[in-house]
Short mmCIF file of C-alpha atoms in Angstrom, two decimals:
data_model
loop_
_atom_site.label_atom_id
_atom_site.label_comp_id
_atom_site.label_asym_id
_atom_site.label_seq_id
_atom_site.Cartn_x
_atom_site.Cartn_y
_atom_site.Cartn_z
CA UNK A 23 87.66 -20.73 10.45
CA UNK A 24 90.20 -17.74 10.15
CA UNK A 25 90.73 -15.06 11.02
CA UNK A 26 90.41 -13.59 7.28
CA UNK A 27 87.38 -14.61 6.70
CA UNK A 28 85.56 -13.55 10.01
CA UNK A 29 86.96 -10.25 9.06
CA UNK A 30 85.93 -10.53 5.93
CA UNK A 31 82.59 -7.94 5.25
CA UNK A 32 79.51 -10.01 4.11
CA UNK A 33 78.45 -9.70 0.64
CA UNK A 34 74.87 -8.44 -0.81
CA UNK A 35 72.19 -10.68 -1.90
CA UNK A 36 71.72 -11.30 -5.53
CA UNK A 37 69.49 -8.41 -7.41
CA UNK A 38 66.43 -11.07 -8.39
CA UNK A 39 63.47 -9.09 -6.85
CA UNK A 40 63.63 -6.31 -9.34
CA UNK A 41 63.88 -8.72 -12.55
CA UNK A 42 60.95 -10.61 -11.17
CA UNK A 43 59.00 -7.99 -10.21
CA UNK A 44 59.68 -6.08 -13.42
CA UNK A 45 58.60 -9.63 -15.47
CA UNK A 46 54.95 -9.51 -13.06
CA UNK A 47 54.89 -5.60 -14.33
CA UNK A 48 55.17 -5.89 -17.99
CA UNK A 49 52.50 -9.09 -17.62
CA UNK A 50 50.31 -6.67 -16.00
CA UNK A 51 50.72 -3.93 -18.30
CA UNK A 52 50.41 -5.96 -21.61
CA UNK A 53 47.50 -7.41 -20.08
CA UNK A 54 45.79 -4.28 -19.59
CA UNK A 55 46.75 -2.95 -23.17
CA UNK A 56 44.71 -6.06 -24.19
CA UNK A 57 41.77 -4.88 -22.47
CA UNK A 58 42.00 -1.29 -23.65
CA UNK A 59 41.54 -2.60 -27.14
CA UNK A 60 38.02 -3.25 -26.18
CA UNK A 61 36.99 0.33 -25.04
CA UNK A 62 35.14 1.34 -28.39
CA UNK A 63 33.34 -1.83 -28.31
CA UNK A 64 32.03 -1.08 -24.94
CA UNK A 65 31.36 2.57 -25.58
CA UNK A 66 29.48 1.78 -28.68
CA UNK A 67 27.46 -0.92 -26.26
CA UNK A 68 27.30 2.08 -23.79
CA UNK A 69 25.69 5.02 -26.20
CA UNK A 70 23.40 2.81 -28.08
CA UNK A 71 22.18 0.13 -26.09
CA UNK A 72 22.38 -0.01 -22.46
CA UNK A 73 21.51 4.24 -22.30
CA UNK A 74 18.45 3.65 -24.35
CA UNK A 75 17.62 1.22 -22.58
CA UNK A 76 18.58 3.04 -19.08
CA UNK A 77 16.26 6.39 -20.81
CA UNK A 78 13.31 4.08 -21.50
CA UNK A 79 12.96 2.37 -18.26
CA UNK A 80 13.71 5.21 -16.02
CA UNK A 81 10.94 7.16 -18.24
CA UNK A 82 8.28 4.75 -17.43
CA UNK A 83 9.31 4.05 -13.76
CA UNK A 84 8.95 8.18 -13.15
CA UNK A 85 5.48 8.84 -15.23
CA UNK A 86 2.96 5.91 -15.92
CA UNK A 87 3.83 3.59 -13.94
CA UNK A 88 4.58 5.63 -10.59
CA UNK A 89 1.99 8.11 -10.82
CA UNK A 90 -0.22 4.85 -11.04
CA UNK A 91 1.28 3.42 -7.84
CA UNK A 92 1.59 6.92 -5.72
CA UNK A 93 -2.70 7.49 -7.22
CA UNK A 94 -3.41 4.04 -6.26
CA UNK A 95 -1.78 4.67 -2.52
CA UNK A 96 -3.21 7.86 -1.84
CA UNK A 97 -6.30 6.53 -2.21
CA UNK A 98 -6.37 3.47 -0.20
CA UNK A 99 -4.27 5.80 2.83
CA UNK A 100 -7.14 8.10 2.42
CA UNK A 101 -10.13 5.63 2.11
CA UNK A 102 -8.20 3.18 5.04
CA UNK A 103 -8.34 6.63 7.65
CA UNK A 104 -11.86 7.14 6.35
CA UNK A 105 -12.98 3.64 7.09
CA UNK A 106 -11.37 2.81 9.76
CA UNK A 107 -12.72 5.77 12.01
CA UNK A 108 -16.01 5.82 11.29
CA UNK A 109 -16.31 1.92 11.42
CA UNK A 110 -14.41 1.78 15.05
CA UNK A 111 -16.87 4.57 15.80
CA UNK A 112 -19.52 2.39 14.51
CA UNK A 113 -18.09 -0.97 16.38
CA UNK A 114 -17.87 0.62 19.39
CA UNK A 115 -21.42 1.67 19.29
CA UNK A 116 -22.32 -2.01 18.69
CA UNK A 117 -19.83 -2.89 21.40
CA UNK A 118 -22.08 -1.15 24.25
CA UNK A 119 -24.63 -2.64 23.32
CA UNK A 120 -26.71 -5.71 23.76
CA UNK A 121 -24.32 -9.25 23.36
CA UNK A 122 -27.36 -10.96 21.58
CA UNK A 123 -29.54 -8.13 20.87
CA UNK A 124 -31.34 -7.48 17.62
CA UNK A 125 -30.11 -4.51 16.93
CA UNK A 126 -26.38 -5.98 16.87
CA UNK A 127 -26.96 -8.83 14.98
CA UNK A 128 -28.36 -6.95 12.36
CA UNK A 129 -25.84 -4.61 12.16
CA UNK A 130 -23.62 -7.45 12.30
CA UNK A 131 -25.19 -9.26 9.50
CA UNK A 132 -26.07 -6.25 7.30
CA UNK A 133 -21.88 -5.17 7.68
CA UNK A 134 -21.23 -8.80 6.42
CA UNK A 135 -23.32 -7.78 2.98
CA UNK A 136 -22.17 -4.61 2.41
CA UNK A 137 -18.28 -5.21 2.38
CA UNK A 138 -18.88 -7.57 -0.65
CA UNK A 139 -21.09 -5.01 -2.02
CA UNK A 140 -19.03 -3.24 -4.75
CA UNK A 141 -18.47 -3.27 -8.74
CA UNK A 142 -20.70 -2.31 -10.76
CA UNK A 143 -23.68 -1.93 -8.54
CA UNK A 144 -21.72 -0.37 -6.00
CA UNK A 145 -21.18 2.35 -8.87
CA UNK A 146 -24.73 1.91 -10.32
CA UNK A 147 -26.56 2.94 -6.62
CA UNK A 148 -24.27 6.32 -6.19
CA UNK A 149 -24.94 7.11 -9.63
CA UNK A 150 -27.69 6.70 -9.19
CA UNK A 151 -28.08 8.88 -6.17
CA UNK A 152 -25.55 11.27 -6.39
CA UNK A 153 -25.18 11.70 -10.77
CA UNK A 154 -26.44 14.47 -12.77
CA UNK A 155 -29.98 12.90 -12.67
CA UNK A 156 -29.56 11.33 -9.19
CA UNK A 157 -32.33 11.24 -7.03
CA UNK A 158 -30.18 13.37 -4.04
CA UNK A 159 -29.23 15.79 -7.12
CA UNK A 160 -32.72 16.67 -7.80
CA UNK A 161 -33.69 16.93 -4.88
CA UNK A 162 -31.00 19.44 -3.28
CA UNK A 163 -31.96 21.20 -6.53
CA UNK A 164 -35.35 21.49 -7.34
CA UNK A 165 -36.94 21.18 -3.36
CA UNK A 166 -34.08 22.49 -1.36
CA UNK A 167 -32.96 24.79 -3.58
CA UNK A 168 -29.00 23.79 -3.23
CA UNK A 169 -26.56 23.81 -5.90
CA UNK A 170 -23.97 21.76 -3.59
CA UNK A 171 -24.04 18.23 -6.18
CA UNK A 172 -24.89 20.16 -9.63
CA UNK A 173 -21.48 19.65 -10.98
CA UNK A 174 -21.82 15.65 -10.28
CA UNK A 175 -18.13 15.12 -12.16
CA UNK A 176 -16.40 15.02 -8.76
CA UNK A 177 -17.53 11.67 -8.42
CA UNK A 178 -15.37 10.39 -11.44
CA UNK A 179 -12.74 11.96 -9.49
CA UNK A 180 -10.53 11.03 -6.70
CA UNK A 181 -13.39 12.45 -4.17
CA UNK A 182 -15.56 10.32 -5.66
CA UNK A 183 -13.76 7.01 -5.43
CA UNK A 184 -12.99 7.95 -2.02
CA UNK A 185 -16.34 8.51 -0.70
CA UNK A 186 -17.11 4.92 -3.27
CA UNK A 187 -14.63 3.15 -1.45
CA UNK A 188 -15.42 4.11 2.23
CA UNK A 189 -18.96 2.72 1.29
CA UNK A 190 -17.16 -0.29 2.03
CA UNK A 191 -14.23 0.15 3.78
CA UNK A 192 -16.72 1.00 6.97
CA UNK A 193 -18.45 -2.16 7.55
CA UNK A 194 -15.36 -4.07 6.70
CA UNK A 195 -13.81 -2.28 9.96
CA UNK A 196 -16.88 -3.15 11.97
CA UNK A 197 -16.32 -6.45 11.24
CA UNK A 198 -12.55 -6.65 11.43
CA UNK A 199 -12.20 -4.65 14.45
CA UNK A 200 -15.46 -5.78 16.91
CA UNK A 201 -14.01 -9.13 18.18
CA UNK A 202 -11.17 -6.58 19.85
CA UNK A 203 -13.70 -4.39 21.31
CA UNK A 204 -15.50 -7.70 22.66
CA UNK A 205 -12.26 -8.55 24.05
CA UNK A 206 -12.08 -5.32 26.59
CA UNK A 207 -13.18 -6.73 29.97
CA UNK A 208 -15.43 -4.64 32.64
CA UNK A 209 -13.16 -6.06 35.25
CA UNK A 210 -10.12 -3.83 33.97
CA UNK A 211 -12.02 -0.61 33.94
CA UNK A 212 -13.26 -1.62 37.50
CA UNK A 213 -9.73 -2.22 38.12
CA UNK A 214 -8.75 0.80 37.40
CA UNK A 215 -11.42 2.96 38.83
CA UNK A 216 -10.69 1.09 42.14
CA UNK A 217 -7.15 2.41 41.98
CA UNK A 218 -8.14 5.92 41.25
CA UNK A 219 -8.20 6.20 37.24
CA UNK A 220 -10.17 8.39 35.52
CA UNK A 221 -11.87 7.33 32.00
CA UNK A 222 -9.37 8.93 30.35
CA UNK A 223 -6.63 7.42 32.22
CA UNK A 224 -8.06 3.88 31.33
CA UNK A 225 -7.64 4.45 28.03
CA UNK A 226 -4.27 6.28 27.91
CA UNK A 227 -2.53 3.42 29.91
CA UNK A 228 -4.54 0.38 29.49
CA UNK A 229 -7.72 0.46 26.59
CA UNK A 230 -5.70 2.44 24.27
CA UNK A 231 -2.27 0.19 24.11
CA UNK A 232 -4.47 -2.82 24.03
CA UNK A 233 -7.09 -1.66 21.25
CA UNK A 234 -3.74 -0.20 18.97
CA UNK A 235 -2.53 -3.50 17.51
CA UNK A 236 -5.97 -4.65 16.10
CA UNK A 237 -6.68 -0.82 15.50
CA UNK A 238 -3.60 -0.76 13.36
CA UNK A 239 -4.06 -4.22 11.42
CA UNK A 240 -7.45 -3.68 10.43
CA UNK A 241 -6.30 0.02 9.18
CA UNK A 242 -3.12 -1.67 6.99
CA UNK A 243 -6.50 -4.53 5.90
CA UNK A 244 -8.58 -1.42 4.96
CA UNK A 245 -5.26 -0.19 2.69
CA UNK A 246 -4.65 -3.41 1.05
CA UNK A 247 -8.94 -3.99 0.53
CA UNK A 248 -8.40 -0.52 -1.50
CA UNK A 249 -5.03 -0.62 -2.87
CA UNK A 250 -6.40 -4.10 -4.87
CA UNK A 251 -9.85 -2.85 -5.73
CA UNK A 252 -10.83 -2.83 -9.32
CA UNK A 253 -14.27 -3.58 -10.24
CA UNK A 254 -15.95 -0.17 -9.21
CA UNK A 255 -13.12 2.18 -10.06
CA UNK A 256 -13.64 0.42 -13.64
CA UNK A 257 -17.36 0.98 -13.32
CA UNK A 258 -16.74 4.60 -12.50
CA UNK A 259 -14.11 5.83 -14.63
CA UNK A 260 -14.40 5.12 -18.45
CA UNK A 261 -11.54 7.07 -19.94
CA UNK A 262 -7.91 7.17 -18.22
CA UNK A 263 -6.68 4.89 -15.93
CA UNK A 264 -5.45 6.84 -12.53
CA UNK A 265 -5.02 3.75 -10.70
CA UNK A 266 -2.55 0.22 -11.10
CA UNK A 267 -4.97 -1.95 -11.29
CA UNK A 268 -7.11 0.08 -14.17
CA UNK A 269 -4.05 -0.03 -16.26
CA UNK A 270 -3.66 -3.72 -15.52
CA UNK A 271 -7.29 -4.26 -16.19
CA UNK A 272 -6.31 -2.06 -19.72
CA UNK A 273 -3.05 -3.94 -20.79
CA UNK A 274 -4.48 -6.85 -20.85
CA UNK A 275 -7.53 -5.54 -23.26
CA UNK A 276 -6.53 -5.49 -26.73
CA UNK A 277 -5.84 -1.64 -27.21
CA UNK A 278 -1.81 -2.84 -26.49
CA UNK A 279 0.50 -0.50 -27.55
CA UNK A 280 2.89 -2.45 -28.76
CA UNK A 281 6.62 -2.58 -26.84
CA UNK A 282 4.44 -2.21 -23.46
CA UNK A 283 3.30 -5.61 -23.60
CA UNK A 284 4.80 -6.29 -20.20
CA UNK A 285 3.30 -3.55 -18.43
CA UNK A 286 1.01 -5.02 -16.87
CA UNK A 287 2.88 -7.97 -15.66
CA UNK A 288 5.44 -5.15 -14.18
CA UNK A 289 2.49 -3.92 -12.34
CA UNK A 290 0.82 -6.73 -11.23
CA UNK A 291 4.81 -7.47 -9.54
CA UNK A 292 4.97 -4.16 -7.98
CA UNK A 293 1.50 -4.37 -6.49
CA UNK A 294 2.48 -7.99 -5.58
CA UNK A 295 5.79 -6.83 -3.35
CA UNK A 296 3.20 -4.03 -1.72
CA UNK A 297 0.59 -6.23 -0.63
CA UNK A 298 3.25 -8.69 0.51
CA UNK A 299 5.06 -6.03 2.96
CA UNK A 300 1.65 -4.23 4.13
CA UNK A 301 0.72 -8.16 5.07
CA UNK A 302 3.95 -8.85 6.87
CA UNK A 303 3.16 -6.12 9.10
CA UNK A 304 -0.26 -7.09 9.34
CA UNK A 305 0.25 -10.56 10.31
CA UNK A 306 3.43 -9.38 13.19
CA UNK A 307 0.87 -6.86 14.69
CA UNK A 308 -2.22 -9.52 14.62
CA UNK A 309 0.22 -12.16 16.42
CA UNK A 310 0.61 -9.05 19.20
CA UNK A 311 -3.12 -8.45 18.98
CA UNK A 312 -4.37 -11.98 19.00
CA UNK A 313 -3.63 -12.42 23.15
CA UNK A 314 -6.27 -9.77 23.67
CA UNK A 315 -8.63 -11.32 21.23
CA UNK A 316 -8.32 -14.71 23.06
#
């Protein structure tokens, strides 16, 4: 090697990137002049099929078919509270008393009948007591002198299906929710008198946490027992349908309009993925609830 050519200063690399990157570029670009060609096809896809489409399902998501669904929920939240305090208060009454006394087998045994009693004679008997001509009707009327039931259309209305549905929703809590009363042992309130507890005490820190679980299963039971009730809201209410399953029950009558065929089917699904969360979170709080039971 010479001297010359260590001296020598190196040369620059050949200029390849820039043709190379500049072919990549123009591929690019041609390829997205291509595409542009398609824009009026996809606007006129835009305006006049996939916004119509967007208009008419967004319309019946935000008035028939959710003011069904928030009705139908009210409802069972409303007739699930009802229920479920009045029927603990009535368990617990049966709780204190007699294990094989009369008194709570037949309350036992007449709870059994009435939580299948529903439909149309469900709806027949408080007509029948509480219509215009209903026997308690007349007789807050005429002998007591009371106008408090004249106007008897309240019990077409959500009042009335609420005070319909806590008819049963009551017994079905006695029954649901005795076996965890039955599993509260003497020995722990003893346990905790001996210690110095009060009543109250027992059941802030040991009845209460171990009577919430079932409490709270048999409340989300009570919500699905309403939420998929039909036969007496049907019995009751002749004209509209406030709830999801009336206007199941009425899309699959023959009075279709037609394009809402699949109505129904869209409600039966939506009522389908409600039931099925409200009974996840039954079944996780009975597996809790189930090691006080045994």
């Amino acid at each position: 090697m010479t001297d010359s050519t260590v001296g020598a200063p190196a040369q620059p690399p050949a200029q390849t990137a820039g043709l190379a990157s500049g072919g990549a570029g123009s591929r690019r670009f041609r390829g997205a002049r291509n595409y542009l060609a398609l824009i009026p096809f996809h606007l006129y896809l835009a305006v006049f099929l996939i916004l119509p489409t967007l208009i008419v399902a967004i319309g019946a998501l935000t008035t028939a078919v959710v003011d069904a669904f928030v009705y139908s929920i009210q409802l069972s939240i409303a007739t699930a509270i009802a229920g479920a305090v009045l029927g603990g208060l009535l368990a617990w009454a049966v709780a204190r008393g007699k294990p094989n006394g009369l008194l709570r087998q037949f309350v036992i045994a007449a709870s059994g009948v009435l939580a299948q009693f529903g439909g149309v004679m469900l709806a027949f008997a408080f007509l029948a007591a509480f219509g215009f001509n209903g026997l308690v009707t007349i007789f807050l009327r005429d002998t007591l002198h009371l106008d408090l039931l004249t106007d008897a259309t309240w019990i077409y209305g959500f009042a009335g299906l609420v005070v319909v549905y806590t008819y049963f929703q009551i017994p079905l809590m006695l029954i649901v929710f005795l076996p965890s009363l039955d599993g509260l042992r003497q020995e722990w309130y003893d346990a905790s008198a001996s210690l110095g507890g009060s009543s109250g005490s027992f059941w802030r820190h040991v009845g209460g946490p171990i009577l919430a679980p079932s409490f709270l299963g048999a409340l989300l039971l009570l919500f699905t027992n309403a939420f998929s009730a039909y036969a007496t809201a049907a019995a009751l209410i002749s004209q509209g349908s406030p709830l999801a399953t009336l206007q199941i029950g009425a899309s699959l009558q023959s009075e279709v309009v037609i394009g809402r065929e699949n109505v129904g089917k869209a409600l039966a699904l939506g009522m389908i993925v409600i039931v099925s969360v409200v009974m996840v979170i039954y079944a996780l709080i009975q597996r809790r609830a189930s090691r006080w039971v045994r």
